[in-house]
Coordinates of C-alpha atoms in Angstrom, one line a residue:
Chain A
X1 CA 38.8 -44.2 106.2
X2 CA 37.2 -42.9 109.3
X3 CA 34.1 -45.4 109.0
X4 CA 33.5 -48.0 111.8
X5 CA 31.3 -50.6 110.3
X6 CA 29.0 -53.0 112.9
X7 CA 27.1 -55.6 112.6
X8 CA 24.5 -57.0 113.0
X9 CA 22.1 -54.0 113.0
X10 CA 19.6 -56.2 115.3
X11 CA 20.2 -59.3 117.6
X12 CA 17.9 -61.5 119.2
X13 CA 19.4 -63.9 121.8
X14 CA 18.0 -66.1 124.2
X15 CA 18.6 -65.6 127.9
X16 CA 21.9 -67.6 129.2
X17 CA 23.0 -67.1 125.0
X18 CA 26.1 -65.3 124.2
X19 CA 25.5 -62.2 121.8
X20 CA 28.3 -61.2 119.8
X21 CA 28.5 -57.6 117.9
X22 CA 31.0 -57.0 115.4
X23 CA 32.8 -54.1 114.2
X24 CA 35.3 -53.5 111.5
X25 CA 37.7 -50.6 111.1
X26 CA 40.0 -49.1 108.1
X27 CA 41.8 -46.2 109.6
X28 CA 44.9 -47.8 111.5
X29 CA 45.6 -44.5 113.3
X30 CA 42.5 -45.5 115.7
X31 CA 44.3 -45.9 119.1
X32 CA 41.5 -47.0 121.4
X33 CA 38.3 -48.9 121.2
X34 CA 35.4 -48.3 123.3
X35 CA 31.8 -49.8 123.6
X36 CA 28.8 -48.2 125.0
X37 CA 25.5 -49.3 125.8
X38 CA 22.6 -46.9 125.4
X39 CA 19.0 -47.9 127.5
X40 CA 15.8 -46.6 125.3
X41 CA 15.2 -42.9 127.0
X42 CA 18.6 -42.5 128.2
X43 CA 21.8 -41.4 126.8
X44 CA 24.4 -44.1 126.1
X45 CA 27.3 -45.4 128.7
X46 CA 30.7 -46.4 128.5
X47 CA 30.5 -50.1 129.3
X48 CA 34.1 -51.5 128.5
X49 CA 37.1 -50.4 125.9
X50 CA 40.4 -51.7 125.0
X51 CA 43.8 -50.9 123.9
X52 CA 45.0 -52.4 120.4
X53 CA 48.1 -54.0 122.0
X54 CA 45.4 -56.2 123.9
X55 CA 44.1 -59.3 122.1
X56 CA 41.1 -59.1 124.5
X57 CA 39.7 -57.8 127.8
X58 CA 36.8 -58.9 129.9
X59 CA 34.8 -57.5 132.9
X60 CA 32.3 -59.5 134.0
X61 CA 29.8 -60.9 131.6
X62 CA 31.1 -58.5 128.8
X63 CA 34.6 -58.9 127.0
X64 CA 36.3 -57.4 123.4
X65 CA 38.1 -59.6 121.2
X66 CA 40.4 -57.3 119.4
X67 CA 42.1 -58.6 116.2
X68 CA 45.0 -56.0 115.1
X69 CA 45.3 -57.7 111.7
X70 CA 42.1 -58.0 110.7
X71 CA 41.2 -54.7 112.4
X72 CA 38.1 -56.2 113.6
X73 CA 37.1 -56.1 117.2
X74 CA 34.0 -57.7 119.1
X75 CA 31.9 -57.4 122.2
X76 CA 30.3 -61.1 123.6
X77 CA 28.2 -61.0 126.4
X78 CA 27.9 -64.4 128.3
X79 CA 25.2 -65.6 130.0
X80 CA 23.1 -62.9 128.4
X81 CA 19.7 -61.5 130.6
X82 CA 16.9 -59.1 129.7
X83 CA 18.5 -56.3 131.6
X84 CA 21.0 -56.7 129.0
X85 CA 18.8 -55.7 125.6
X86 CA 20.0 -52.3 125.1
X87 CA 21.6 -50.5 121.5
X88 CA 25.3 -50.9 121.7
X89 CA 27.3 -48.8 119.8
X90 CA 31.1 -49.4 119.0
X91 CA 33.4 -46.6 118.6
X92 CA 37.3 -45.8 117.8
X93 CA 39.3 -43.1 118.6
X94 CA 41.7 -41.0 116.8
X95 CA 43.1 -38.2 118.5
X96 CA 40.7 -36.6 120.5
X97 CA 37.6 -37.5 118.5
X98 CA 35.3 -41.0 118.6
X99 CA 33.9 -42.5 115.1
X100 CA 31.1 -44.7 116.1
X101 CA 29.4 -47.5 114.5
X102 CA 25.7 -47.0 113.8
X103 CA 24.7 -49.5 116.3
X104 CA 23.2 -52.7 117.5
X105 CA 19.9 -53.6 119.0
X106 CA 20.2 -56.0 121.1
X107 CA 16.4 -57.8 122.7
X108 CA 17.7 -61.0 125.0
X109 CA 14.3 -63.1 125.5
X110 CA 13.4 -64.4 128.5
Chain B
X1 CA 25.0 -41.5 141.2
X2 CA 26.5 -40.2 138.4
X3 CA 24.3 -37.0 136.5
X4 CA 24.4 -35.5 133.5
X5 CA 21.4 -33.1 133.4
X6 CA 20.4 -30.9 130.1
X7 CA 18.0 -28.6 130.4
X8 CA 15.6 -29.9 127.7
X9 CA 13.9 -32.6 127.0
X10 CA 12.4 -31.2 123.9
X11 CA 12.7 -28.0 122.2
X12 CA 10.8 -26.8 119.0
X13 CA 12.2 -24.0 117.6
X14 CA 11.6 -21.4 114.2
X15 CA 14.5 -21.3 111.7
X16 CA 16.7 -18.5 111.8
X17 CA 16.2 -18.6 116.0
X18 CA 19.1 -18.3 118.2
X19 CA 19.1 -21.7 120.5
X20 CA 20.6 -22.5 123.9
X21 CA 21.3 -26.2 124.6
X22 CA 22.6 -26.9 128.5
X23 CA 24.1 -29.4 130.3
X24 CA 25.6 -29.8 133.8
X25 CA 27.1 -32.4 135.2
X26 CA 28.0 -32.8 138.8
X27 CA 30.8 -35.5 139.1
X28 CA 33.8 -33.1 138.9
X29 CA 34.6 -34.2 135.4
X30 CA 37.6 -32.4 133.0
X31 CA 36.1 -33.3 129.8
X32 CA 32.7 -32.3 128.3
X33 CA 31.6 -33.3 125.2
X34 CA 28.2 -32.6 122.8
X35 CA 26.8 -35.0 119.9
X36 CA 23.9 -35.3 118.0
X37 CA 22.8 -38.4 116.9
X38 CA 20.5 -38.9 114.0
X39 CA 18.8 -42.3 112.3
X40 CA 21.5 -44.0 109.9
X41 CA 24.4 -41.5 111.0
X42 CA 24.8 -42.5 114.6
X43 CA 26.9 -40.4 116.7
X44 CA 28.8 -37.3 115.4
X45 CA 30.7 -35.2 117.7
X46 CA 30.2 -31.7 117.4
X47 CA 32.2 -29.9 120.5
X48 CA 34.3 -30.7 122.9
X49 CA 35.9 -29.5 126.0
X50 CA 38.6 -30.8 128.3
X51 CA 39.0 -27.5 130.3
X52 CA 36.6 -24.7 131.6
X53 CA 36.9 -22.1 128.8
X54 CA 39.0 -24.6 126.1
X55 CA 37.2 -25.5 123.5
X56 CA 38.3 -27.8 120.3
X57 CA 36.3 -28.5 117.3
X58 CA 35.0 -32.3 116.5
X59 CA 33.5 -33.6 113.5
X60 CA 30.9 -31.2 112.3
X61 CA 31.5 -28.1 114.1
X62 CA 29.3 -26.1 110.9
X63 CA 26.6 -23.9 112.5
X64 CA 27.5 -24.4 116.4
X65 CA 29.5 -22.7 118.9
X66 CA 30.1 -23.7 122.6
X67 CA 31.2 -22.2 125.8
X68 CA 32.2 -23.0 129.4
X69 CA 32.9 -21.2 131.9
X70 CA 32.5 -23.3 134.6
X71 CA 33.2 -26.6 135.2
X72 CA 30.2 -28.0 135.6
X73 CA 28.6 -26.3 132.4
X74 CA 28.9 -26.9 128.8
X75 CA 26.3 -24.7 126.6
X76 CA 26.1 -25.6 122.8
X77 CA 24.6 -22.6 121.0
X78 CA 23.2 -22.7 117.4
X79 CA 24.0 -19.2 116.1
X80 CA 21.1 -19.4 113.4
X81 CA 19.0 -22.5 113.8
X82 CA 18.2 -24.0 110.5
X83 CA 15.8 -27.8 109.8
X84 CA 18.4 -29.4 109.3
X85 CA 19.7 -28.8 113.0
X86 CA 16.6 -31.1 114.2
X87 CA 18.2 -34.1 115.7
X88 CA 19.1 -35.9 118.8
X89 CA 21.5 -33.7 121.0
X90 CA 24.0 -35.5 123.9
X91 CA 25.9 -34.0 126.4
X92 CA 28.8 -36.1 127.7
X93 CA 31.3 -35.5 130.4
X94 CA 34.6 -37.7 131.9
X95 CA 37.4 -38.0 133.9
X96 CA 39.0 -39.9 131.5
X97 CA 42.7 -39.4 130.8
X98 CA 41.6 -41.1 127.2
X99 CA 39.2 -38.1 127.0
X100 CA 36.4 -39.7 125.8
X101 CA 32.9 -39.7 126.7
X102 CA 32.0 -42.0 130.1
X103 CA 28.7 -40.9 131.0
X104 CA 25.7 -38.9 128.3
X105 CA 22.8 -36.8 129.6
X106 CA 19.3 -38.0 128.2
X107 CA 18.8 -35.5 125.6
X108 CA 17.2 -33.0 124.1
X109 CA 15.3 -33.9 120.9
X110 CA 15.5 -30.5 119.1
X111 CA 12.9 -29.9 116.5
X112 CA 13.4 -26.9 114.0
X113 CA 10.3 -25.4 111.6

C-alpha cells in the first residue's frame, strides 16, 4: 500500500519531444505529490509537486497531470533539451514521510 | 546558491565500526532529512528533523541514530556499522511548510567490509 509504481524505467526522446513519466499510487492517504530530478554526481532536486485537489500544474516546460480517480499522476516536459536528461524520481507523501518511485532515466538526443 | 555539503564523498569502513555521516547546509532551512538510496529500492528515508534537537523516525530507522544541534547540522550515526549499511547516503534540507525534501547534498557512497 505504500508502493509508488513509475514507469518507464528509461526514456529516450528526441530534442523539441515531449517525455512523459508515469506513476501510479495505491495508498489514498498520500496528500501531496512531488517530482525530483537527480543530475548523474549530484543529489536529486525538487523540480515541481502538486496537490490532489489539482487536476494539473505547470511551470515552465514541466507540468503534472494528476488523476484522483485513477490515482495516477504524470510529469510531461515540452520542448524537451539535452540539459533536460536527468533520473526523475516521483514521490508521495503521507504524513511526514516521501515513498518514492524507483525512477526514470531520462537521455533527450540532440 | 543553494548548498548542501556532506563531509564524504566516499567512506570505506570495517563492520562493527562506529560511523559519522555530516551534512551542513547553509540556506537557513527548518527541516533536515537523510536517505540512502540503493539499486532497485530507490529512496528510503531514514531520519528526519524539522527542528534543531527534534528528531522523528522515517522508514527504516534499524541501525541509525541522528542528532542536531544546530541548525545547520544534521549527523547520521551508525551505532555498529554492518555490510549491509553500504549504500548511497543523502542529506536533504527545506524550508518547506510541506516538510519535504527541496534540495539533497551529493553523497556519500559508504562502503562497509
Amino acid at each position: 500500500q505504500q508502493q509508488v509504481k513509475q514507469s518507464p524505467q528509461s526514456l529516450i526522446v528526441q530534442k523539441g519531444g515531449i517525455s512523459i513519466i508515469n506513476c501510479a499510487y495505491e495508498n489514498t492517504a498520500f496528500d501531496y505529490f512531488p517530482w525530483y530530478q537527480q543530475f548523474p554526481g549530484k543529489g536529486p532536486a525538487l523540480l515541481i509537486a502538486i496537490r490532489p485537489d489539482v487536476s494539473e500544474k505547470k511551470e515552465g516546460r514541466f507540468t503534472i497531470s494528476f488523476n484522483k480517480s485513477a490515482k495516477q499522476f504524470s510529469l510531461h516536459i515540452m520542448d524537451s533539451q539535452p540539459g533536460d536528461s536527468a533520473t526523475y524520481f516521483c514521490a508521495a507523501r503521507r504524513y511526514s514521510t516521501l515513498t518514492f518511485g524507483k525512477g526514470t532515466m531520462l537521455l533527450v538526443s540532440p | 546558491d543553494v548548498k548542501v555539503t556532506q563531509s564524504s564523498r566516499y567512506l570505506v569502513k570495517r563492520t562493527g565500526e562506529k560511523v559519522f555521516l555530516e551534512c551542513v547546509q547553509d540556506m537557513d532551512h527548518e527541516n533536515m532529512f537523510w536517505y540512502r538510496q540503493d539499486p532497485g529500492l530507490g529512496l528510503r528515508l531514514i531520519y528526519f528533523s524539522y527542528d534543531v534537537k527534534m528528531k522523528e523516525k522515517g522508514d527504516i530507522p534499524e541501525g541509525y541514530s541522528v542528532s542536531r544541534e544546530k541548525k545547520e547540522r544534521f549527523s547520521l550515526i551508525l551505532e555498529s556499522a554492518s555490510t549491509n549499511q553500504t549504500s548511497m547516503y543523502l542529506c536533504a534540507s527545506s524550508f518547506s511548510v510541506e516538510i519535504i525534501p527541496q534540495y539533497f547534498g551529493p553523497g556519500t557512497r559508504l562502503l562497509v567490509l
